[in-house]
Coordinates of C-alpha atoms in Angstrom, one line a residue:
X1 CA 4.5 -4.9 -8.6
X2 CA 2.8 -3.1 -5.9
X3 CA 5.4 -2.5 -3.2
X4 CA 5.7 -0.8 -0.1
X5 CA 8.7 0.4 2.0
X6 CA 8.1 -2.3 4.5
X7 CA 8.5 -5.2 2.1
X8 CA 4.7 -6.1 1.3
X9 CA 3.7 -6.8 -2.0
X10 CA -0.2 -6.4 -2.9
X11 CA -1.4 -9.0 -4.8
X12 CA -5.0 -8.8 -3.8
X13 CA -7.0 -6.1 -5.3
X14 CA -10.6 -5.0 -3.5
X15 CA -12.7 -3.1 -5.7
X16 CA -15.9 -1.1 -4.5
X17 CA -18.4 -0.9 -7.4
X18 CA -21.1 1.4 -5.4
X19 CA -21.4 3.1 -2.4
X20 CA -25.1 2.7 -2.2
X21 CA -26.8 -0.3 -0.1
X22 CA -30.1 -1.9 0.4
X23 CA -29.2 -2.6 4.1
X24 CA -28.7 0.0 6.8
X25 CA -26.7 -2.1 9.4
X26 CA -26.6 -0.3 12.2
X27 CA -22.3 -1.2 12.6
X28 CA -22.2 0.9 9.1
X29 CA -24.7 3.5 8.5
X30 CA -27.6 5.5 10.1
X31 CA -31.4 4.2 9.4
X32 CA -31.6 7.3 6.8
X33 CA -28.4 6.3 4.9
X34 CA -25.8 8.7 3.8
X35 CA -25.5 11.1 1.0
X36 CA -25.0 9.2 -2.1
X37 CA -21.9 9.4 -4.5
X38 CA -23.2 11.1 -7.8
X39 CA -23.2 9.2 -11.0
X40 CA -20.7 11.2 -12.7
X41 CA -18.8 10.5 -9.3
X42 CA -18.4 6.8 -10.0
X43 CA -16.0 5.4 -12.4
X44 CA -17.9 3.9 -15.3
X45 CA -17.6 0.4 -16.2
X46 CA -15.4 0.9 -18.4
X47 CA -12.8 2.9 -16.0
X48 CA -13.5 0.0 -13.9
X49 CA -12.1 -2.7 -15.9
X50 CA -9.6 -0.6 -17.8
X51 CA -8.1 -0.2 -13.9
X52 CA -8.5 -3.6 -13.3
X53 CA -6.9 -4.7 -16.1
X54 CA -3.8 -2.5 -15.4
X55 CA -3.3 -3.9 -11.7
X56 CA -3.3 -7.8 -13.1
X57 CA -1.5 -6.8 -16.4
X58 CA 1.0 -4.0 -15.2
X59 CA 1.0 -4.1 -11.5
X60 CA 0.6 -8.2 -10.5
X61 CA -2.7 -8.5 -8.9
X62 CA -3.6 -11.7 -9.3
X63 CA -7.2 -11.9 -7.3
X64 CA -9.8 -9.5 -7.2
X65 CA -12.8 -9.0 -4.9
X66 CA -15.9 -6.6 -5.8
X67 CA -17.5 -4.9 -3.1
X68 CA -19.8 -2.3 -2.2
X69 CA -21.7 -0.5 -0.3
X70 CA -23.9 -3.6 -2.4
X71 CA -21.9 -4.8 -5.0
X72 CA -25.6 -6.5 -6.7
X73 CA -27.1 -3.0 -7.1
X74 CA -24.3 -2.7 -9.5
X75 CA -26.4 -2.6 -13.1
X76 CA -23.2 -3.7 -15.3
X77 CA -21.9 -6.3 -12.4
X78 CA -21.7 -9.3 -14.7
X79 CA -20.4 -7.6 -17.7
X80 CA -17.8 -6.3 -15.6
X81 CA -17.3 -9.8 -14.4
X82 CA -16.9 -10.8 -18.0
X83 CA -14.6 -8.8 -19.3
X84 CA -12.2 -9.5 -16.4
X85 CA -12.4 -13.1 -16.7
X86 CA -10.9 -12.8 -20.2
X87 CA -8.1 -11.0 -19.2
X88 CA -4.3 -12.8 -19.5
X89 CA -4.1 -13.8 -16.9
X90 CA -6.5 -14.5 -15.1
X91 CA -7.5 -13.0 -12.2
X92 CA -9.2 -15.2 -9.5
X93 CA -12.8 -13.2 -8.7
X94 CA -14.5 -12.7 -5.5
X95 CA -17.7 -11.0 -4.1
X96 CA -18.5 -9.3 -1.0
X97 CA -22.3 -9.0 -1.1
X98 CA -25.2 -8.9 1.7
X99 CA -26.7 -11.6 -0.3
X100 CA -30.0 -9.7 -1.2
X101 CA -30.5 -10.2 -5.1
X102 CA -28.3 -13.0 -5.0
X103 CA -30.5 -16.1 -5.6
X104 CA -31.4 -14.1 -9.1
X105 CA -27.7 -13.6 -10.2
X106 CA -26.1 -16.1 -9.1
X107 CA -25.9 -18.5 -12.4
X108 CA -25.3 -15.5 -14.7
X109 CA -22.2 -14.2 -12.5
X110 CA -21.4 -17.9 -12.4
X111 CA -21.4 -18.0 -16.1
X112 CA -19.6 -14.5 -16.7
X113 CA -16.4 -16.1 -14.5
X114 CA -17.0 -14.8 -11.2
X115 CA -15.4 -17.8 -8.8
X116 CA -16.8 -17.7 -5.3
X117 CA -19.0 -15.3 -3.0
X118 CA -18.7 -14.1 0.3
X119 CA -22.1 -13.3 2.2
X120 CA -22.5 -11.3 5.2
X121 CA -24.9 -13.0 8.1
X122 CA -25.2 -12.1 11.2
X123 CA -28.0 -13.7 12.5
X124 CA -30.2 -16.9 12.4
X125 CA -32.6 -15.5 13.5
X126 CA -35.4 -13.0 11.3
X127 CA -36.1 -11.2 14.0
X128 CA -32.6 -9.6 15.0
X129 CA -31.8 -9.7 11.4
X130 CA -34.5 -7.0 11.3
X131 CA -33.1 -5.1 14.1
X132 CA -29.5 -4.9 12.7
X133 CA -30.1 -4.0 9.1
X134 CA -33.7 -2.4 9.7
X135 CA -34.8 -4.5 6.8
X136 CA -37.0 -7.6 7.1
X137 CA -34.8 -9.4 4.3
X138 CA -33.4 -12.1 6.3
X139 CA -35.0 -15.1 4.1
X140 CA -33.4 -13.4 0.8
X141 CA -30.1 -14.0 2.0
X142 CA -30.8 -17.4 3.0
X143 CA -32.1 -18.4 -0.5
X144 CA -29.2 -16.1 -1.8
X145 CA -26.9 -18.3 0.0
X146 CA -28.5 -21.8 -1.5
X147 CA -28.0 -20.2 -5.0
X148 CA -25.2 -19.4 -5.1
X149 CA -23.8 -23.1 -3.5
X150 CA -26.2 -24.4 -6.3
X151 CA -24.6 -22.2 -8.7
X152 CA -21.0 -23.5 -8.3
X153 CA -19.7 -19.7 -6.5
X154 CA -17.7 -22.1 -4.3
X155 CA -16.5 -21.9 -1.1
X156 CA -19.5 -19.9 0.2
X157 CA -18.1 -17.7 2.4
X158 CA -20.3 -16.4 5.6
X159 CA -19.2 -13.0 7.3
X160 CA -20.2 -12.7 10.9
X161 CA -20.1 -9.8 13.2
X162 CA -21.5 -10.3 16.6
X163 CA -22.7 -7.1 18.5
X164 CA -23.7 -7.4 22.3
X165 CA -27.2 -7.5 23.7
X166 CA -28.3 -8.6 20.0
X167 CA -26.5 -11.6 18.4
X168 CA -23.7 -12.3 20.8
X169 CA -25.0 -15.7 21.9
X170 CA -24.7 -16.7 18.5
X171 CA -21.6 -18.0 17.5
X172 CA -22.3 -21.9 18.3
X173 CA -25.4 -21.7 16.4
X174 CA -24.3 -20.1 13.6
X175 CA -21.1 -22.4 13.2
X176 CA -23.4 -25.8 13.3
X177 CA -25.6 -24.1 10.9
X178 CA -22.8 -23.1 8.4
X179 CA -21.4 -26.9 8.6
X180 CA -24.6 -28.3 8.2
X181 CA -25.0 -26.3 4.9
X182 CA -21.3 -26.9 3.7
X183 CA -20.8 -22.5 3.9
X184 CA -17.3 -21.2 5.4
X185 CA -18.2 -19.0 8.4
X186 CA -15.6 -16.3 9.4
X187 CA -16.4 -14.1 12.4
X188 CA -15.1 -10.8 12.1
X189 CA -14.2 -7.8 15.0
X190 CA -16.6 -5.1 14.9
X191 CA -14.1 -2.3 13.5
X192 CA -14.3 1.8 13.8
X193 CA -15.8 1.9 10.1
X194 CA -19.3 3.2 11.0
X195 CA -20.6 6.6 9.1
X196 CA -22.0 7.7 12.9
X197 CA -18.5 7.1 14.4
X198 CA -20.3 5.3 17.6
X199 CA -17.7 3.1 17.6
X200 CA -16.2 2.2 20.9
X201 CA -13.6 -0.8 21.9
X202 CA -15.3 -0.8 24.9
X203 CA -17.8 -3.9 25.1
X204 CA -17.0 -4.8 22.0
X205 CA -17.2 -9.1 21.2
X206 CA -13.6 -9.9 20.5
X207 CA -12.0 -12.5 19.2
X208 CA -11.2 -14.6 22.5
X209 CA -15.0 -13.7 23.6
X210 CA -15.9 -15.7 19.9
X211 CA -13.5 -18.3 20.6
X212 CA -14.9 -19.2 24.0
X213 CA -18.2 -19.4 23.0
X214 CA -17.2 -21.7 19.8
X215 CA -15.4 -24.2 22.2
X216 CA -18.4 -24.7 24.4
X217 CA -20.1 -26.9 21.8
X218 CA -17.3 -27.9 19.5
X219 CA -13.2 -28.8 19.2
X220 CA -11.0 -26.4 17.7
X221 CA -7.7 -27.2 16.5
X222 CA -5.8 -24.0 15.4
X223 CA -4.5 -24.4 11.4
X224 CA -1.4 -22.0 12.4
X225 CA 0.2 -19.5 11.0
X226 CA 1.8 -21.7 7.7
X227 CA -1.9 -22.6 6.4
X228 CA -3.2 -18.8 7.4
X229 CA -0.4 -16.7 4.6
X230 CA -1.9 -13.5 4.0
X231 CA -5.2 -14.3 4.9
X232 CA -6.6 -12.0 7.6
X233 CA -9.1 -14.9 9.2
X234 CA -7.1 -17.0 11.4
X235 CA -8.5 -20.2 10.9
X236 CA -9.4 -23.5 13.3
X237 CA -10.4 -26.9 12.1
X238 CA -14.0 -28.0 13.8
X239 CA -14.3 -31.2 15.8
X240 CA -11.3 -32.6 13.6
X241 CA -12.7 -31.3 9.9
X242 CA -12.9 -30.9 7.2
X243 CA -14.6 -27.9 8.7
X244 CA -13.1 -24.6 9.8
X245 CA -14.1 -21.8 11.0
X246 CA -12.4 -18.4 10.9
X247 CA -11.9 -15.3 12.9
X248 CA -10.9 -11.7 11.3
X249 CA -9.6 -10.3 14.7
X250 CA -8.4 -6.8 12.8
X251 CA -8.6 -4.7 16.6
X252 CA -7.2 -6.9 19.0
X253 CA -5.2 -9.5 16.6
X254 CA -4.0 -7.0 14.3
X255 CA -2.1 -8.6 10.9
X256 CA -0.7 -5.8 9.4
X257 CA 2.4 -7.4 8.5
X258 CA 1.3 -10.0 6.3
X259 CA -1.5 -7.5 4.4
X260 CA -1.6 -8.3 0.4
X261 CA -4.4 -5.9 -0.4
X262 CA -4.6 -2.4 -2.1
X263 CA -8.2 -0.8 -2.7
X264 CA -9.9 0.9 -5.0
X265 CA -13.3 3.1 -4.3
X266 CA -16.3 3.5 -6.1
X267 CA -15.1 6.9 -7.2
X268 CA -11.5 6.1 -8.4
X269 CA -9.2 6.6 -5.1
X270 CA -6.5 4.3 -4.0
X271 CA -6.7 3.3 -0.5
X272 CA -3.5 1.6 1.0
X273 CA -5.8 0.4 4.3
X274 CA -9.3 0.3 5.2
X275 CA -8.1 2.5 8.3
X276 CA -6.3 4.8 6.0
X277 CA -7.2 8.8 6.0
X278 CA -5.7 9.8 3.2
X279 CA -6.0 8.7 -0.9
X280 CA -4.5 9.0 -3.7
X281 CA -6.8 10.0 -7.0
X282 CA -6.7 7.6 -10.3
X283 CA -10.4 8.7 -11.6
X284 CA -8.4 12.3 -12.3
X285 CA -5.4 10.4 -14.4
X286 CA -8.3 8.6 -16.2
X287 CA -10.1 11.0 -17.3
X288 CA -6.8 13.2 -18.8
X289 CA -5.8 10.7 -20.7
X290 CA -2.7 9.7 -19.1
X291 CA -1.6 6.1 -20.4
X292 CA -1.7 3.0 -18.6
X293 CA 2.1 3.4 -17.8
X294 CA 1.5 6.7 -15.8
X295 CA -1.9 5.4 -14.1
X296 CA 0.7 2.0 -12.7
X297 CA 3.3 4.3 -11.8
X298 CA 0.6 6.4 -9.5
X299 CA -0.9 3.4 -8.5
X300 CA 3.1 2.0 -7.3
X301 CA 3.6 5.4 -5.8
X302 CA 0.3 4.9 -3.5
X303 CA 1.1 2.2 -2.3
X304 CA 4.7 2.6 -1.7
X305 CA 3.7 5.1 1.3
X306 CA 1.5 2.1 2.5
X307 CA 2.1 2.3 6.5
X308 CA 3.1 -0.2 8.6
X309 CA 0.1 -0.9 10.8
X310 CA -3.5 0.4 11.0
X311 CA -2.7 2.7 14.2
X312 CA -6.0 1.4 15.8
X313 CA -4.1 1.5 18.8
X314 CA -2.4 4.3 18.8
X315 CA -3.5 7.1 21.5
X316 CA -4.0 9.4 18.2
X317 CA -6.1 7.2 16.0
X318 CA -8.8 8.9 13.9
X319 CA -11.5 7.1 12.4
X320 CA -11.5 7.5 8.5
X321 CA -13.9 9.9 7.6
X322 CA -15.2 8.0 4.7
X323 CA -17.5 4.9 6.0
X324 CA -17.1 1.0 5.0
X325 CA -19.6 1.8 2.5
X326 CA -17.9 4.7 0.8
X327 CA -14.2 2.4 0.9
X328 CA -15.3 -0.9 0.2
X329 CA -14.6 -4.3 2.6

Protein backbone atom coordinates (compact mmCIF):
# COMPACT_ATOMS: atom_id res chain seq x y z
CA UNK A 1 0.00 0.00 0.00
CA UNK A 2 0.85 3.55 -0.52
CA UNK A 3 1.59 4.95 2.99
CA UNK A 4 2.71 7.90 4.54
CA UNK A 5 4.25 8.75 7.97
CA UNK A 6 1.06 10.49 8.98
CA UNK A 7 -1.11 7.40 8.62
CA UNK A 8 -2.79 8.16 5.09
CA UNK A 9 -3.14 5.54 2.74
CA UNK A 10 -3.55 6.56 -1.15
CA UNK A 11 -5.99 4.79 -2.79
CA UNK A 12 -6.94 7.21 -5.41
CA UNK A 13 -4.54 7.56 -8.27
CA UNK A 14 -4.73 10.84 -10.71
CA UNK A 15 -3.05 10.38 -13.82
CA UNK A 16 -2.11 13.35 -16.28
CA UNK A 17 -2.04 11.99 -19.85
CA UNK A 18 -0.87 15.54 -21.62
CA UNK A 19 0.20 18.62 -20.67
CA UNK A 20 -1.13 20.33 -23.71
CA UNK A 21 -4.78 22.05 -23.76
CA UNK A 22 -7.25 23.49 -26.12
CA UNK A 23 -8.34 26.12 -23.52
CA UNK A 24 -6.14 28.92 -22.21
CA UNK A 25 -8.13 29.75 -18.92
CA UNK A 26 -6.84 32.53 -17.76
CA UNK A 27 -6.69 30.80 -13.73
CA UNK A 28 -4.06 28.30 -15.62
CA UNK A 29 -2.15 29.61 -18.35
CA UNK A 30 -1.18 32.73 -20.37
CA UNK A 31 -3.28 33.37 -23.84
CA UNK A 32 0.05 32.08 -25.69
CA UNK A 33 0.29 28.78 -23.70
CA UNK A 34 3.39 27.36 -22.30
CA UNK A 35 6.15 25.51 -23.71
CA UNK A 36 5.01 22.05 -24.49
CA UNK A 37 6.46 18.71 -22.97
CA UNK A 38 8.33 16.90 -25.97
CA UNK A 39 7.03 13.69 -27.19
CA UNK A 40 9.80 11.59 -26.10
CA UNK A 41 9.09 13.56 -22.68
CA UNK A 42 5.75 11.75 -22.17
CA UNK A 43 5.37 8.31 -21.11
CA UNK A 44 4.03 6.29 -23.92
CA UNK A 45 0.94 4.37 -23.56
CA UNK A 46 2.33 1.66 -22.80
CA UNK A 47 4.40 3.17 -19.70
CA UNK A 48 1.08 4.52 -18.86
CA UNK A 49 -0.74 1.41 -18.21
CA UNK A 50 2.20 -0.73 -17.29
CA UNK A 51 2.33 2.11 -14.17
CA UNK A 52 -1.14 1.95 -13.71
CA UNK A 53 -1.32 -1.49 -13.59
CA UNK A 54 1.37 -1.66 -10.80
CA UNK A 55 -0.49 0.97 -8.42
CA UNK A 56 -3.96 -1.30 -8.55
CA UNK A 57 -1.94 -4.61 -8.71
CA UNK A 58 1.10 -3.92 -6.29
CA UNK A 59 0.42 -0.72 -4.57
CA UNK A 60 -3.78 -0.86 -3.86
CA UNK A 61 -5.13 1.91 -5.95
CA UNK A 62 -8.37 1.11 -6.49
CA UNK A 63 -9.80 4.27 -8.57
CA UNK A 64 -8.21 6.13 -11.19
CA UNK A 65 -8.81 9.58 -12.67
CA UNK A 66 -7.17 10.77 -16.11
CA UNK A 67 -6.35 14.28 -16.51
CA UNK A 68 -4.65 16.72 -18.46
CA UNK A 69 -3.67 19.66 -19.45
CA UNK A 70 -6.80 17.97 -21.87
CA UNK A 71 -7.05 14.48 -21.24
CA UNK A 72 -9.30 14.15 -25.04
CA UNK A 73 -6.24 15.47 -26.99
CA UNK A 74 -4.84 12.27 -25.74
CA UNK A 75 -4.67 10.09 -29.33
CA UNK A 76 -4.58 6.50 -27.45
CA UNK A 77 -7.19 7.76 -24.59
CA UNK A 78 -9.59 4.84 -25.07
CA UNK A 79 -7.21 2.19 -25.61
CA UNK A 80 -5.62 3.19 -22.49
CA UNK A 81 -9.05 3.11 -21.04
CA UNK A 82 -9.32 -0.42 -22.25
CA UNK A 83 -6.59 -2.06 -21.14
CA UNK A 84 -7.16 -0.72 -17.62
CA UNK A 85 -10.64 -1.89 -17.46
CA UNK A 86 -9.36 -5.40 -17.85
CA UNK A 87 -7.09 -5.35 -15.15
CA UNK A 88 -7.79 -7.71 -11.74
CA UNK A 89 -9.17 -5.78 -10.21
CA UNK A 90 -10.77 -3.39 -11.36
CA UNK A 91 -10.06 -0.11 -11.03
CA UNK A 92 -13.03 2.36 -10.94
CA UNK A 93 -12.15 5.19 -13.92
CA UNK A 94 -12.66 8.77 -13.99
CA UNK A 95 -12.12 11.82 -16.34
CA UNK A 96 -11.21 15.30 -15.75
CA UNK A 97 -11.77 16.96 -19.14
CA UNK A 98 -12.87 20.59 -20.33
CA UNK A 99 -15.53 18.83 -22.23
CA UNK A 100 -14.39 19.97 -25.74
CA UNK A 101 -14.25 16.72 -27.98
CA UNK A 102 -16.42 15.07 -25.65
CA UNK A 103 -19.79 14.70 -27.41
CA UNK A 104 -17.58 12.59 -30.20
CA UNK A 105 -15.96 10.23 -27.52
CA UNK A 106 -18.12 9.76 -25.26
CA UNK A 107 -19.81 6.23 -26.33
CA UNK A 108 -16.39 4.82 -27.31
CA UNK A 109 -14.76 5.68 -23.77
CA UNK A 110 -18.16 4.38 -22.50
CA UNK A 111 -17.59 1.21 -24.22
CA UNK A 112 -13.66 0.84 -23.47
CA UNK A 113 -14.84 0.92 -19.46
CA UNK A 114 -14.29 4.45 -18.58
CA UNK A 115 -17.18 4.98 -15.65
CA UNK A 116 -18.04 8.65 -15.16
CA UNK A 117 -16.69 12.18 -16.28
CA UNK A 118 -16.03 15.24 -14.64
CA UNK A 119 -16.38 18.54 -16.81
CA UNK A 120 -15.10 21.86 -16.03
CA UNK A 121 -17.87 24.91 -16.46
CA UNK A 122 -17.56 27.93 -15.35
CA UNK A 123 -20.03 29.84 -17.01
CA UNK A 124 -23.57 29.87 -18.52
CA UNK A 125 -23.10 32.26 -20.24
CA UNK A 126 -20.96 32.24 -24.02
CA UNK A 127 -19.88 35.31 -23.64
CA UNK A 128 -17.74 35.14 -20.33
CA UNK A 129 -16.95 31.67 -21.33
CA UNK A 130 -15.08 33.43 -24.12
CA UNK A 131 -13.36 35.78 -21.83
CA UNK A 132 -12.09 33.06 -19.36
CA UNK A 133 -10.74 30.43 -21.75
CA UNK A 134 -10.15 32.94 -24.77
CA UNK A 135 -11.96 30.34 -26.82
CA UNK A 136 -15.54 30.77 -28.21
CA UNK A 137 -16.18 26.89 -27.35
CA UNK A 138 -18.79 27.29 -24.77
CA UNK A 139 -21.64 25.23 -26.83
CA UNK A 140 -19.07 22.23 -27.27
CA UNK A 141 -18.99 21.64 -23.77
CA UNK A 142 -22.61 21.87 -23.37
CA UNK A 143 -23.33 19.21 -26.04
CA UNK A 144 -20.22 17.43 -24.46
CA UNK A 145 -22.01 17.39 -21.29
CA UNK A 146 -25.46 15.90 -22.94
CA UNK A 147 -23.20 13.05 -24.37
CA UNK A 148 -21.75 11.99 -22.15
CA UNK A 149 -25.23 11.77 -19.58
CA UNK A 150 -26.62 10.03 -22.90
CA UNK A 151 -23.62 7.81 -22.94
CA UNK A 152 -24.11 6.29 -19.47
CA UNK A 153 -20.46 8.32 -18.00
CA UNK A 154 -22.67 8.71 -14.82
CA UNK A 155 -22.66 11.01 -12.29
CA UNK A 156 -21.79 13.91 -14.61
CA UNK A 157 -19.69 15.79 -12.63
CA UNK A 158 -19.48 19.87 -13.18
CA UNK A 159 -16.31 21.77 -11.90
CA UNK A 160 -16.91 25.38 -11.14
CA UNK A 161 -14.51 28.03 -10.28
CA UNK A 162 -15.86 31.56 -9.83
CA UNK A 163 -13.47 34.52 -10.40
CA UNK A 164 -14.63 38.14 -9.45
CA UNK A 165 -15.81 40.81 -11.78
CA UNK A 166 -16.50 37.82 -14.34
CA UNK A 167 -18.74 34.90 -13.14
CA UNK A 168 -19.04 35.57 -9.45
CA UNK A 169 -22.78 36.18 -9.58
CA UNK A 170 -23.11 32.81 -10.85
CA UNK A 171 -23.41 30.25 -8.38
CA UNK A 172 -27.44 30.28 -8.11
CA UNK A 173 -27.64 29.96 -11.74
CA UNK A 174 -25.44 27.52 -12.36
CA UNK A 175 -26.78 25.13 -9.44
CA UNK A 176 -30.58 25.37 -10.88
CA UNK A 177 -29.10 24.65 -14.20
CA UNK A 178 -27.08 21.62 -13.10
CA UNK A 179 -30.34 20.20 -11.28
CA UNK A 180 -32.38 20.82 -13.97
CA UNK A 181 -30.03 18.68 -16.18
CA UNK A 182 -29.46 15.90 -13.51
CA UNK A 183 -25.20 17.01 -13.52
CA UNK A 184 -23.32 17.11 -10.02
CA UNK A 185 -21.99 20.68 -9.62
CA UNK A 186 -18.93 21.14 -7.30
CA UNK A 187 -17.51 24.71 -6.86
CA UNK A 188 -14.07 24.73 -6.39
CA UNK A 189 -11.48 27.66 -4.61
CA UNK A 190 -9.44 29.32 -7.11
CA UNK A 191 -5.96 27.77 -6.02
CA UNK A 192 -2.12 29.16 -6.58
CA UNK A 193 -1.74 26.64 -9.65
CA UNK A 194 -1.56 29.31 -12.49
CA UNK A 195 1.70 29.13 -14.94
CA UNK A 196 1.81 33.37 -14.51
CA UNK A 197 1.81 32.95 -10.68
CA UNK A 198 -0.84 35.97 -10.46
CA UNK A 199 -2.35 34.29 -7.87
CA UNK A 200 -3.41 36.26 -4.88
CA UNK A 201 -5.78 35.15 -1.74
CA UNK A 202 -6.69 38.57 -1.79
CA UNK A 203 -10.33 38.94 -3.46
CA UNK A 204 -10.44 35.63 -4.11
CA UNK A 205 -14.44 33.89 -4.06
CA UNK A 206 -14.22 31.55 -1.13
CA UNK A 207 -16.13 29.01 -0.05
CA UNK A 208 -18.47 31.02 2.48
CA UNK A 209 -18.70 33.79 -0.38
CA UNK A 210 -20.27 30.49 -2.64
CA UNK A 211 -22.22 29.37 0.07
CA UNK A 212 -23.98 32.69 0.71
CA UNK A 213 -24.87 33.14 -2.65
CA UNK A 214 -26.27 29.37 -2.96
CA UNK A 215 -28.56 29.98 0.05
CA UNK A 216 -30.24 33.07 -1.38
CA UNK A 217 -32.27 31.01 -3.85
CA UNK A 218 -32.15 27.51 -2.38
CA UNK A 219 -31.91 25.26 1.15
CA UNK A 220 -28.80 23.61 2.01
CA UNK A 221 -28.61 20.94 4.40
CA UNK A 222 -24.91 20.01 5.14
CA UNK A 223 -24.24 15.95 4.44
CA UNK A 224 -21.39 16.15 7.24
CA UNK A 225 -18.32 14.83 7.63
CA UNK A 226 -19.48 10.80 7.74
CA UNK A 227 -21.04 11.02 4.00
CA UNK A 228 -17.92 13.42 2.80
CA UNK A 229 -14.75 10.37 3.71
CA UNK A 230 -11.96 11.38 1.63
CA UNK A 231 -13.70 13.33 -0.74
CA UNK A 232 -12.30 16.84 -1.01
CA UNK A 233 -15.98 18.60 -1.95
CA UNK A 234 -17.85 19.04 1.11
CA UNK A 235 -21.14 18.36 0.16
CA UNK A 236 -24.98 19.91 0.91
CA UNK A 237 -28.20 18.39 -0.04
CA UNK A 238 -30.43 21.17 -2.15
CA UNK A 239 -33.90 22.15 -1.03
CA UNK A 240 -34.09 18.61 0.73
CA UNK A 241 -32.58 16.41 -2.50
CA UNK A 242 -31.81 14.19 -3.97
CA UNK A 243 -29.61 17.03 -5.16
CA UNK A 244 -26.32 18.18 -3.78
CA UNK A 245 -24.06 20.43 -4.45
CA UNK A 246 -20.42 20.47 -3.51
CA UNK A 247 -17.61 22.83 -2.54
CA UNK A 248 -13.67 22.03 -2.94
CA UNK A 249 -12.69 24.73 -0.45
CA UNK A 250 -8.63 23.52 -0.78
CA UNK A 251 -7.39 27.47 0.56
CA UNK A 252 -9.50 28.28 3.23
CA UNK A 253 -11.12 24.64 4.23
CA UNK A 254 -8.00 22.83 3.77
CA UNK A 255 -8.49 18.72 4.03
CA UNK A 256 -5.26 17.54 4.22
CA UNK A 257 -5.89 14.99 6.63
CA UNK A 258 -8.20 12.87 4.98
CA UNK A 259 -6.21 13.12 1.28
CA UNK A 260 -6.34 9.49 -0.55
CA UNK A 261 -4.57 10.65 -3.73
CA UNK A 262 -1.01 10.19 -5.17
CA UNK A 263 -0.19 11.65 -8.77
CA UNK A 264 1.40 10.88 -11.63
CA UNK A 265 2.46 13.51 -14.58
CA UNK A 266 2.40 13.41 -18.06
CA UNK A 267 6.20 12.86 -18.04
CA UNK A 268 6.50 10.02 -15.31
CA UNK A 269 6.95 12.02 -11.82
CA UNK A 270 5.25 11.13 -8.69
CA UNK A 271 3.66 14.06 -7.06
CA UNK A 272 2.60 13.54 -3.32
CA UNK A 273 0.26 16.94 -3.55
CA UNK A 274 -0.80 19.30 -6.17
CA UNK A 275 1.02 22.00 -3.95
CA UNK A 276 4.10 19.84 -3.80
CA UNK A 277 7.67 21.31 -5.10
CA UNK A 278 9.50 18.46 -5.27
CA UNK A 279 9.06 14.76 -7.34
CA UNK A 280 10.21 11.81 -7.42
CA UNK A 281 11.17 10.22 -11.13
CA UNK A 282 9.43 6.68 -12.26
CA UNK A 283 9.82 7.50 -16.28
CA UNK A 284 13.88 7.04 -15.39
CA UNK A 285 13.09 3.37 -13.54
CA UNK A 286 10.99 2.61 -16.61
CA UNK A 287 13.06 3.07 -19.06
CA UNK A 288 16.18 0.92 -17.21
CA UNK A 289 14.39 -1.83 -16.93
CA UNK A 290 13.91 -2.06 -13.36
CA UNK A 291 11.01 -4.61 -12.51
CA UNK A 292 7.66 -3.80 -11.29
CA UNK A 293 8.91 -4.64 -7.67
CA UNK A 294 11.54 -1.83 -7.63
CA UNK A 295 9.19 0.78 -9.67
CA UNK A 296 6.36 -0.04 -6.27
CA UNK A 297 9.04 0.26 -3.86
CA UNK A 298 10.00 3.95 -5.44
CA UNK A 299 6.52 4.63 -5.77
CA UNK A 300 6.01 3.56 -1.56
CA UNK A 301 9.11 5.58 -0.86
CA UNK A 302 7.42 8.87 -2.59
CA UNK A 303 4.79 8.82 -0.97
CA UNK A 304 6.01 7.88 2.40
CA UNK A 305 7.63 11.52 2.63
CA UNK A 306 4.04 12.80 1.68
CA UNK A 307 3.67 15.95 4.11
CA UNK A 308 1.19 16.73 6.32
CA UNK A 309 -0.60 19.70 4.79
CA UNK A 310 -0.26 21.82 1.65
CA UNK A 311 1.57 24.83 3.52
CA UNK A 312 -0.74 27.23 1.64
CA UNK A 313 -0.73 29.06 4.71
CA UNK A 314 2.35 29.06 5.80
CA UNK A 315 4.30 32.64 5.70
CA UNK A 316 6.96 30.63 3.38
CA UNK A 317 4.69 28.99 0.84
CA UNK A 318 5.96 28.84 -2.78
CA UNK A 319 3.86 28.18 -5.62
CA UNK A 320 4.98 24.96 -7.51
CA UNK A 321 6.81 25.87 -10.38
CA UNK A 322 5.14 23.43 -12.56
CA UNK A 323 1.45 24.69 -13.50
CA UNK A 324 -2.06 22.59 -13.11
CA UNK A 325 -1.52 21.74 -16.62
CA UNK A 326 1.99 20.35 -16.34
CA UNK A 327 0.73 18.22 -12.76
CA UNK A 328 -2.62 17.23 -13.59
CA UNK A 329 -6.08 18.09 -11.37
Amino acid sequence: MLLDTYGRVATDLRVSLTDRCNLRCTYCMPEEGLQWLGKSDLLSDDEIVRLIRIAVTHLGITEVRFTGGEPLLRPGLVGIVEQCAALEPRPRMSLTTNGIGLKRTAQALKAAGLDRVNVSLDTLRPEVFKTLTRRDRHHDVIDGMAAAREAGLTPVKVNAVLMPGLNDDEAPDLLAWAVENEYELRFIEQMPLDAQHGWKREGMITAGDILQSLRTRFTLTEEGAEERGSAPAERWVVDGGPATVGVIASVTRPFCGACDRTRLTADGQVRTCLFATEESDLRSALRSGAPDEEIARLWKVAMWGKKAGSGLDDPSFLQPDRPMSAIGG
